[in-house]
Amino acid sequence: MTTSNAAIPESLVPVLEQVDATLDASRERMLELLRIPSISTDPEYAGETRRAAEWCARELADIGFDASVRDTAGHPMVLAKNDGPPGAPHLLYYGHYDVQPPDPLDLWHSAPFEPVVMASDHGEKVVARGAVDDKGQLLTFVEAFRAWREVHGTLPARITVLLEGEEESGSPSLDAFLEAHRDELDCDVCLISDSDMWDVDTPAITYMLRGLLYAQIRLHGPSHDLHSGIYGGAVINPITALTRVLAQLHDDDGVVQIPGFYDDVREIGDDERRQWQSLGFDEQGFVAGAGLDRSTGEHGRSVLERTWSRPTCELNGIWGGYIGEGAKTVIPAHASAKVSCRLVADQDPSAVYDGLMRFLEERTPPGCRWEVTPFGMEPAIRVPTESRYLEAARAGLLAAFGKPPVLIGSGGSIPVVGAFQKKLGFDSILVGFGLEDDRMHSPNEKFELKCFERGIRAHVAMLGSFGAMAASS
Ligand code: BES
Ligand code: MN
Ligand code: MN
């Protein structure tokens, strides 16, 4: 670490030493979890997904938690509890053990579920699907609990752990589970490690996330696939018709054309804009990391503004007709696309959805019809930037990094944060240890071992600060 031990409270020192002394074993456990292909969106992997849940529950039971795998209508949840000293806060730690599909497989340099450790810009990294999102990150708090327990025999706060197995597939069972277990989950605050640091040396607390609305749309034309010579020129081609409609989603300046799309969008304040500017974000480096030489988007707005505070409409997939080897002369019966909108405060997801439906209906090509399958919608969320719990987390991060955390937004979405706020009435503190070049959801996803280690140490230090609240309350 770059920090001097002087900034670290006495009681943490032996725990941090334990973290360092047992880091190899922590790393081995991470590799073990990464070997389980818990792809939640693909029913073929349901057994593996459950195996990952069982693995997590076993690890938590090993370090003294009352841990169980709880069935849902979909993939199971892992729920684990550990009592704390009287007066100490009740903390809920959330993570997800499911991962995105590894596709496209041919772009991986090693097998996605055979993790490899290799040299990186920051020392060493582990490459595997789920390394940063979220298996490696959820283990940062589990390993912190382990080290604390090994040194002190108990934990300094009452702790409940909730690990979800459907985060990457829209959390279909989450709301019902929260309803059914509201008493068990009732806590003072939730901690989530499923986001990014500012950079490898600078911790960050994410205080805003964009929402998400996702739909699959299909344009139906002819009743069946047609010979493009016999029918071509005389009937509509659904692929051509669909792409013409989709091309109208944005104007030439990238402004989304869905009716009412920007009506409820809240502009950020001058203070916020200044704070974001003061972060000194490297736009050129950011786009270079994506293999590009410039950013695009709404005029007159910085990259941080565009990704943290502006809504988008994106095409995530498009298909239709013949896409196999060679040529096939066909006019397909239908063409499809996956469309998603990132939402910001104060957009109402169902109003945006209605707007999207109107946009499509007003442009229905002659003789065609739309079929729309919604995949769920989540509003944008914000969490408080001031609270005694947040102060404790800040103090812990300062101790662990020798540097205070910066407050950041994020363009990504974590549905559970809004569900906790709305259904159970508590807030979350998002302290993540990913880096922007970790290739979340992409081939060759990785997690820096330095971030893993720093994440564990940070959770140890934050635990210490939360524990100290007992004495002061
Ligand atoms: N961990 C990510 C979200 C994230 C990434 C937050 C980086 C902050 C920084 C999460 O697993 C995720 O991928 N969420 C999905 C939404 C979900 C409903 C599929 C997303 O943002 O696309
Ligand atoms: Mn995640
Ligand atoms: Mn994800």
XYZ file of C-alpha atoms and ligand atoms in Angstrom:
497
model
C 0.000 0.000 0.000
C 1.001 3.592 -0.537
C -0.400 4.626 2.830
C 1.603 5.053 5.967
C 0.377 3.048 8.912
C 0.225 6.272 10.920
C -3.250 7.014 9.530
C -4.537 3.613 10.578
C -6.248 3.106 13.953
C -4.397 0.705 16.258
C -7.189 -1.908 16.313
C -7.051 -2.329 12.524
C -3.361 -3.024 12.275
C -3.460 -6.730 13.184
C -6.463 -7.311 10.903
C -4.757 -5.617 7.978
C -1.667 -7.687 8.674
C -3.849 -10.778 8.603
C -5.293 -9.686 5.234
C -1.798 -9.380 3.808
C -0.577 -12.628 5.347
C -3.508 -14.636 3.949
C -3.879 -12.901 0.612
C -2.833 -15.945 -1.396
C -5.606 -18.032 0.143
C -8.121 -15.222 -0.518
C -7.022 -15.161 -4.094
C -7.410 -18.950 -4.433
C -10.962 -18.706 -3.136
C -11.743 -16.022 -5.711
C -10.415 -18.287 -8.485
C -12.593 -21.122 -7.181
C -15.762 -19.031 -7.376
C -14.782 -17.775 -10.823
C -14.612 -21.362 -12.087
C -18.382 -21.776 -11.594
C -20.244 -20.594 -14.726
C -23.203 -18.950 -12.972
C -24.779 -17.375 -16.062
C -28.183 -16.361 -14.776
C -29.807 -15.434 -18.060
C -29.279 -18.876 -19.638
C -31.558 -21.629 -18.225
C -28.953 -24.219 -19.199
C -26.731 -22.898 -16.420
C -29.329 -22.987 -13.651
C -27.514 -25.860 -11.922
C -24.185 -24.022 -12.034
C -25.839 -20.857 -10.785
C -27.148 -22.744 -7.768
C -23.701 -24.254 -7.249
C -22.264 -20.739 -7.000
C -24.909 -19.844 -4.403
C -24.031 -22.932 -2.398
C -20.337 -22.120 -2.631
C -20.964 -18.619 -1.253
C -23.201 -19.902 1.553
C -20.548 -22.453 2.544
C -17.832 -19.801 2.699
C -20.006 -17.566 4.869
C -20.902 -20.482 7.148
C -17.181 -21.236 7.416
C -16.546 -17.842 8.943
C -19.323 -18.144 11.469
C -22.351 -16.803 9.634
C -25.751 -18.409 9.903
C -25.930 -18.848 6.136
C -28.493 -20.403 3.840
C -29.472 -20.696 0.214
C -33.044 -19.442 -0.163
C -35.122 -20.535 -3.111
C -37.023 -18.029 -5.222
C -39.125 -18.431 -8.339
C -35.833 -17.988 -10.222
C -32.244 -18.408 -9.027
C -31.710 -18.614 -5.267
C -30.575 -15.879 -2.896
C -27.872 -16.379 -0.311
C -28.793 -14.914 3.055
C -26.331 -14.942 5.942
C -26.428 -13.368 9.381
C -23.990 -12.596 12.132
C -24.849 -10.887 15.407
C -22.858 -7.899 16.528
C -22.185 -6.191 19.838
C -25.077 -4.284 21.441
C -25.457 -0.769 20.098
C -23.503 -1.493 16.930
C -25.178 -0.687 13.629
C -26.863 -3.356 11.533
C -25.186 -3.454 8.135
C -26.493 -5.270 5.084
C -23.865 -6.246 2.504
C -25.193 -6.899 -0.990
C -23.474 -8.510 -3.967
C -24.402 -10.717 -6.919
C -22.888 -14.107 -7.648
C -24.362 -14.392 -11.151
C -22.486 -13.233 -14.237
C -23.116 -12.107 -17.777
C -22.846 -14.658 -20.604
C -19.247 -14.796 -21.845
C -20.153 -14.348 -25.530
C -18.575 -13.789 -27.968
C -16.347 -16.668 -26.932
C -13.823 -16.392 -29.748
C -12.659 -12.995 -28.493
C -11.395 -14.373 -25.161
C -7.638 -14.993 -24.892
C -8.310 -17.680 -22.282
C -11.424 -19.648 -21.324
C -13.905 -17.376 -19.466
C -14.435 -19.823 -16.611
C -10.819 -20.915 -16.291
C -9.424 -17.865 -14.525
C -5.811 -16.946 -15.203
C -3.567 -14.616 -13.245
C -1.235 -12.547 -15.395
C 0.898 -9.438 -15.350
C -0.923 -6.115 -15.710
C -0.276 -2.370 -15.597
C -0.895 -2.490 -11.864
C 0.954 -5.680 -10.986
C -1.217 -8.701 -11.570
C -4.774 -9.222 -12.725
C -7.156 -12.138 -12.830
C -8.978 -12.617 -16.128
C -12.342 -14.418 -16.067
C -16.040 -13.731 -16.550
C -17.330 -12.237 -13.282
C -13.863 -11.245 -12.017
C -14.873 -7.635 -11.326
C -18.653 -8.004 -11.814
C -19.273 -9.094 -9.160
C -17.556 -12.180 -7.754
C -14.179 -10.620 -7.034
C -15.853 -7.566 -5.558
C -18.316 -9.417 -3.314
C -15.392 -11.403 -1.947
C -13.693 -8.175 -0.826
C -16.184 -7.886 2.030
C -16.371 -11.626 2.690
C -12.578 -11.781 2.992
C -12.618 -8.699 5.230
C -15.082 -10.459 7.559
C -12.852 -13.517 7.553
C -9.717 -11.599 8.516
C -11.558 -9.657 11.214
C -12.925 -12.815 12.693
C -9.617 -14.645 12.588
C -8.012 -11.842 14.577
C -10.786 -10.746 16.945
C -13.035 -13.822 17.087
C -16.163 -11.740 16.400
C -17.325 -8.988 14.061
C -17.662 -5.370 15.264
C -21.176 -4.822 13.872
C -24.314 -6.826 13.245
C -24.025 -8.031 9.681
C -26.439 -9.517 7.185
C -25.248 -10.578 3.740
C -27.560 -10.820 0.736
C -26.165 -12.293 -2.475
C -28.381 -12.260 -5.532
C -28.241 -14.660 -8.461
C -30.308 -12.692 -10.977
C -28.782 -9.223 -11.023
C -27.486 -9.656 -14.544
C -30.870 -10.783 -15.809
C -33.042 -7.994 -14.474
C -33.653 -9.204 -10.887
C -37.088 -10.776 -11.580
C -37.376 -12.376 -8.115
C -35.977 -9.502 -6.086
C -39.125 -7.558 -5.178
C -41.015 -10.629 -3.959
C -37.993 -11.742 -1.928
C -37.631 -8.347 -0.269
C -41.329 -8.348 0.612
C -41.151 -11.824 2.096
C -37.981 -11.150 4.116
C -38.379 -7.533 5.115
C -37.764 -8.290 8.806
C -34.571 -10.210 8.199
C -33.248 -7.535 5.863
C -34.217 -4.529 7.944
C -30.939 -2.703 8.570
C -29.411 0.732 9.116
C -27.646 0.904 5.797
C -26.577 -1.329 2.919
C -23.044 -1.595 1.540
C -22.531 -2.588 -2.075
C -19.276 -3.291 -3.888
C -20.339 -3.513 -7.518
C -19.025 -0.279 -9.028
C -15.739 1.449 -9.810
C -12.968 3.295 -8.034
C -11.905 6.680 -9.390
C -8.485 5.241 -10.209
C -6.301 2.542 -8.749
C -5.099 4.834 -5.946
C -8.307 6.761 -5.315
C -11.389 5.243 -3.706
C -14.831 6.400 -4.788
C -18.348 6.402 -3.415
C -20.973 6.284 -6.155
C -23.976 8.417 -5.248
C -26.014 8.280 -8.459
C -26.818 5.515 -10.910
C -28.796 5.704 -14.106
C -31.985 3.697 -14.485
C -32.730 1.305 -17.303
C -35.643 0.420 -19.531
C -35.199 -2.546 -21.819
C -37.397 -3.947 -24.569
C -37.166 -6.310 -27.491
C -39.052 -5.190 -30.550
C -40.011 -7.183 -33.599
C -41.514 -5.895 -36.801
C -43.732 -8.442 -38.539
C -44.348 -8.143 -42.293
C -45.091 -11.066 -44.644
C -46.700 -14.164 -43.101
C -43.601 -16.245 -43.971
C -40.127 -15.900 -45.487
C -40.319 -15.121 -49.205
C -38.137 -15.646 -52.284
C -36.572 -12.230 -52.805
C -36.685 -12.635 -56.589
C -40.312 -13.620 -56.826
C -41.516 -11.073 -54.262
C -38.699 -8.498 -54.129
C -39.869 -5.060 -55.257
C -43.517 -5.932 -54.711
C -43.668 -6.317 -50.903
C -42.197 -4.680 -47.825
C -38.908 -5.941 -46.400
C -39.137 -5.905 -42.565
C -35.367 -5.489 -42.124
C -35.288 -2.408 -44.339
C -38.440 -1.054 -42.709
C -37.190 -1.697 -39.155
C -33.789 -0.105 -39.710
C -35.459 2.981 -41.216
C -37.558 3.381 -38.078
C -34.625 2.728 -35.741
C -32.522 5.263 -37.607
C -35.044 7.911 -36.557
C -34.519 7.263 -32.830
C -31.832 9.984 -32.872
C -31.528 13.137 -34.926
C -28.258 14.147 -36.599
C -27.052 15.671 -33.315
C -27.707 12.518 -31.310
C -30.832 13.893 -29.610
C -33.340 11.148 -28.801
C -36.599 11.592 -30.723
C -38.944 9.589 -28.468
C -41.853 11.946 -27.661
C -41.533 13.502 -24.206
C -38.151 11.838 -23.632
C -36.479 14.855 -22.020
C -39.574 16.353 -20.346
C -38.736 15.285 -16.794
C -34.937 15.267 -17.045
C -33.469 17.297 -14.207
C -30.460 19.469 -15.122
C -27.561 19.135 -12.715
C -26.821 22.143 -10.533
C -23.815 24.449 -10.923
C -22.223 23.087 -7.741
C -22.481 19.569 -9.025
C -21.087 20.534 -12.415
C -18.152 22.231 -10.700
C -17.512 19.231 -8.471
C -17.474 16.927 -11.501
C -15.131 19.287 -13.338
C -12.800 19.343 -10.359
C -12.359 15.573 -10.696
C -10.186 16.196 -13.766
C -11.609 13.308 -15.785
C -9.394 12.186 -18.664
C -11.860 12.105 -21.574
C -9.207 11.280 -24.139
C -7.956 8.339 -22.084
C -11.510 7.120 -21.546
C -12.330 6.952 -25.251
C -8.870 5.583 -26.054
C -9.676 2.702 -23.685
C -12.597 1.926 -25.992
C -10.346 1.960 -29.050
C -11.688 5.305 -30.288
C -10.144 8.700 -30.880
C -13.105 10.895 -29.903
C -16.300 10.883 -27.925
C -19.728 11.549 -29.409
C -22.972 12.644 -27.844
C -24.914 15.732 -26.925
C -23.138 18.957 -27.811
C -21.714 21.148 -25.081
C -21.644 18.452 -22.434
C -18.667 16.678 -20.918
C -18.325 12.894 -21.020
C -19.126 12.696 -17.292
C -22.262 14.756 -17.808
C -23.326 12.611 -20.725
C -22.815 9.314 -18.919
C -23.902 10.304 -15.409
C -26.711 12.780 -15.914
C -28.130 12.428 -19.414
C -30.513 9.763 -20.693
C -29.768 7.616 -23.730
C -31.460 5.278 -26.135
C -29.236 2.478 -27.393
C -29.596 -0.431 -29.778
C -28.056 -3.468 -28.110
C -28.747 -6.044 -30.795
C -30.347 -6.356 -34.195
C -31.120 -9.364 -36.316
C -33.355 -10.822 -38.985
C -33.280 -12.791 -42.201
C -30.367 -14.994 -43.157
C -27.146 -14.559 -41.205
C -25.472 -17.924 -41.862
C -22.579 -18.678 -44.227
C -22.895 -17.701 -47.862
C -25.872 -16.159 -49.615
C -29.573 -16.854 -49.321
C -32.045 -14.756 -51.243
C -34.847 -14.156 -48.792
C -37.252 -11.467 -47.652
C -37.776 -12.387 -44.018
C -41.165 -12.450 -42.304
C -39.854 -10.280 -39.469
C -36.891 -8.339 -38.104
C -35.944 -7.677 -34.478
C -33.907 -5.420 -32.239
C -33.061 -5.024 -28.565
C -33.471 -1.452 -27.415
C -32.604 0.040 -24.050
C -32.791 3.479 -22.517
C -30.565 4.671 -19.670
C -32.703 6.913 -17.515
C -31.825 9.791 -15.219
C -33.627 11.731 -12.506
C -36.564 12.518 -12.685
C -37.624 10.462 -15.710
C -40.551 8.132 -15.124
C -39.706 4.775 -16.745
C -43.297 3.977 -17.667
C -43.754 7.392 -19.315
C -40.607 6.761 -21.367
C -41.912 3.318 -22.268
C -45.213 4.846 -23.427
C -43.240 7.379 -25.451
C -41.258 4.608 -27.108
C -44.505 2.781 -27.988
C -45.915 5.965 -29.503
C -42.702 6.531 -31.436
C -43.014 3.059 -32.968
C -46.749 3.200 -33.613
C -46.527 6.560 -35.365
C -44.015 4.985 -37.719
C -45.593 1.560 -38.288
C -44.656 0.640 -41.864
C -47.642 -0.097 -44.122
C -49.054 -3.600 -43.674
C -46.736 -4.375 -40.730
C -47.275 -4.798 -36.996
C -45.055 -4.441 -33.906
C -44.509 -7.054 -31.242
C -42.858 -5.647 -28.111
C -41.513 -7.650 -25.179
C -40.577 -5.452 -22.227
C -37.667 -6.744 -20.092
C -38.216 -4.473 -17.141
C -37.643 -0.908 -16.086
C -35.825 0.798 -13.223
C -35.755 4.504 -12.462
C -32.466 6.325 -11.830
C -31.396 6.496 -8.213
C -29.492 8.802 -5.947
C -28.304 8.039 -2.438
C -27.609 10.633 0.250
C -24.178 12.251 0.222
C -24.377 12.973 3.917
C -25.143 10.600 6.781
C -23.306 9.229 9.797
C -22.890 5.917 7.996
C -21.420 7.625 4.985
C -19.043 9.503 7.291
C -17.957 6.185 8.791
C -17.386 4.709 5.336
C -15.398 7.823 4.362
C -13.237 7.554 7.466
C -12.562 3.897 6.727
C -11.609 4.590 3.119
C -9.353 7.437 4.205
C -7.607 5.124 6.660
C -7.180 2.343 4.104
C -6.059 4.484 1.159
C -4.470 7.439 2.936
C -6.746 9.489 0.687
C -10.414 10.425 1.030
C -12.902 8.953 -1.449
C -14.294 11.083 -4.256
C -18.036 11.211 -4.883
C -18.947 10.022 -8.356
C -21.922 9.181 -10.522
C -22.164 6.178 -12.766
C -23.847 5.387 -16.022
C -24.613 1.803 -14.941
C -27.614 0.488 -13.075
C -27.988 -1.612 -9.912
C -31.711 -2.365 -9.471
C -31.440 -3.412 -5.819
C -30.564 0.104 -4.658
C -33.934 1.512 -5.704
C -35.766 -1.562 -4.419
C -34.200 -1.142 -0.957
C -35.151 2.535 -0.912
C -38.710 2.066 -2.050
C -39.683 -1.230 -0.468
C -37.608 -1.419 2.692
C -36.804 2.237 3.355
C -33.029 2.211 3.744
C -30.218 3.642 1.663
C -27.080 2.113 0.222
C -23.444 3.121 0.192
C -21.786 2.121 -3.041
C -18.077 1.529 -2.605
C -16.683 -0.312 -5.604
C -13.201 -1.475 -6.512
C -13.451 -1.891 -10.273
C -11.486 0.139 -12.798
C -12.938 1.606 -15.960
C -10.773 -0.662 -18.144
C -11.910 -3.895 -16.437
C -14.056 -4.892 -19.434
C -17.223 -5.531 -17.453
C -19.646 -7.566 -19.629
C -16.959 -7.883 -22.330
C -14.555 -10.616 -23.344
C -11.406 -10.714 -21.175
C -13.086 -9.220 -18.127
C -10.496 -8.733 -15.383
C -9.993 -7.625 -11.821
C -6.712 -6.175 -10.623
C -5.297 -8.086 -7.666
C -4.273 -4.715 -6.264
C -7.931 -3.661 -6.314
C -8.928 -6.950 -4.703
C -6.404 -6.437 -1.903
C -7.276 -2.775 -1.452
C -10.962 -3.646 -1.448
C -10.483 -6.148 1.364
C -8.396 -3.663 3.350
C -10.968 -0.927 2.737
C -13.768 -3.131 4.020
C -11.713 -3.969 7.102
C -11.190 -0.276 7.784
C -14.837 0.605 7.133
C -15.925 -2.189 9.473
C -13.691 -0.638 12.109
C -15.393 2.741 11.637
C -18.882 1.214 11.759
C -17.923 -0.678 14.904
C -16.730 2.545 16.501
C -20.212 4.051 15.991
C -21.501 1.730 18.717
C -19.360 3.440 21.329
C -20.288 6.929 20.147
C -24.036 6.458 19.748
N -22.203 -3.785 -11.647
C -23.013 -3.419 -12.757
C -23.459 -1.968 -12.750
C -22.354 -0.949 -12.607
C -21.216 -1.014 -13.386
C -22.511 0.083 -11.712
C -20.209 -0.075 -13.229
C -21.520 1.023 -11.572
C -20.368 0.946 -12.330
C -24.242 -4.323 -12.792
O -23.913 -5.681 -12.609
C -24.874 -4.243 -14.153
O -24.253 -4.650 -15.091
N -26.093 -3.733 -14.254
C -26.798 -3.751 -15.480
C -28.272 -3.630 -15.225
C -28.988 -4.935 -15.040
C -30.476 -4.659 -14.873
C -28.729 -5.935 -16.132
C -26.432 -2.568 -16.338
O -26.064 -1.504 -15.828
O -26.497 -2.737 -17.559
Mn -22.579 -5.924 -11.082
Mn -23.123 -6.442 -14.587
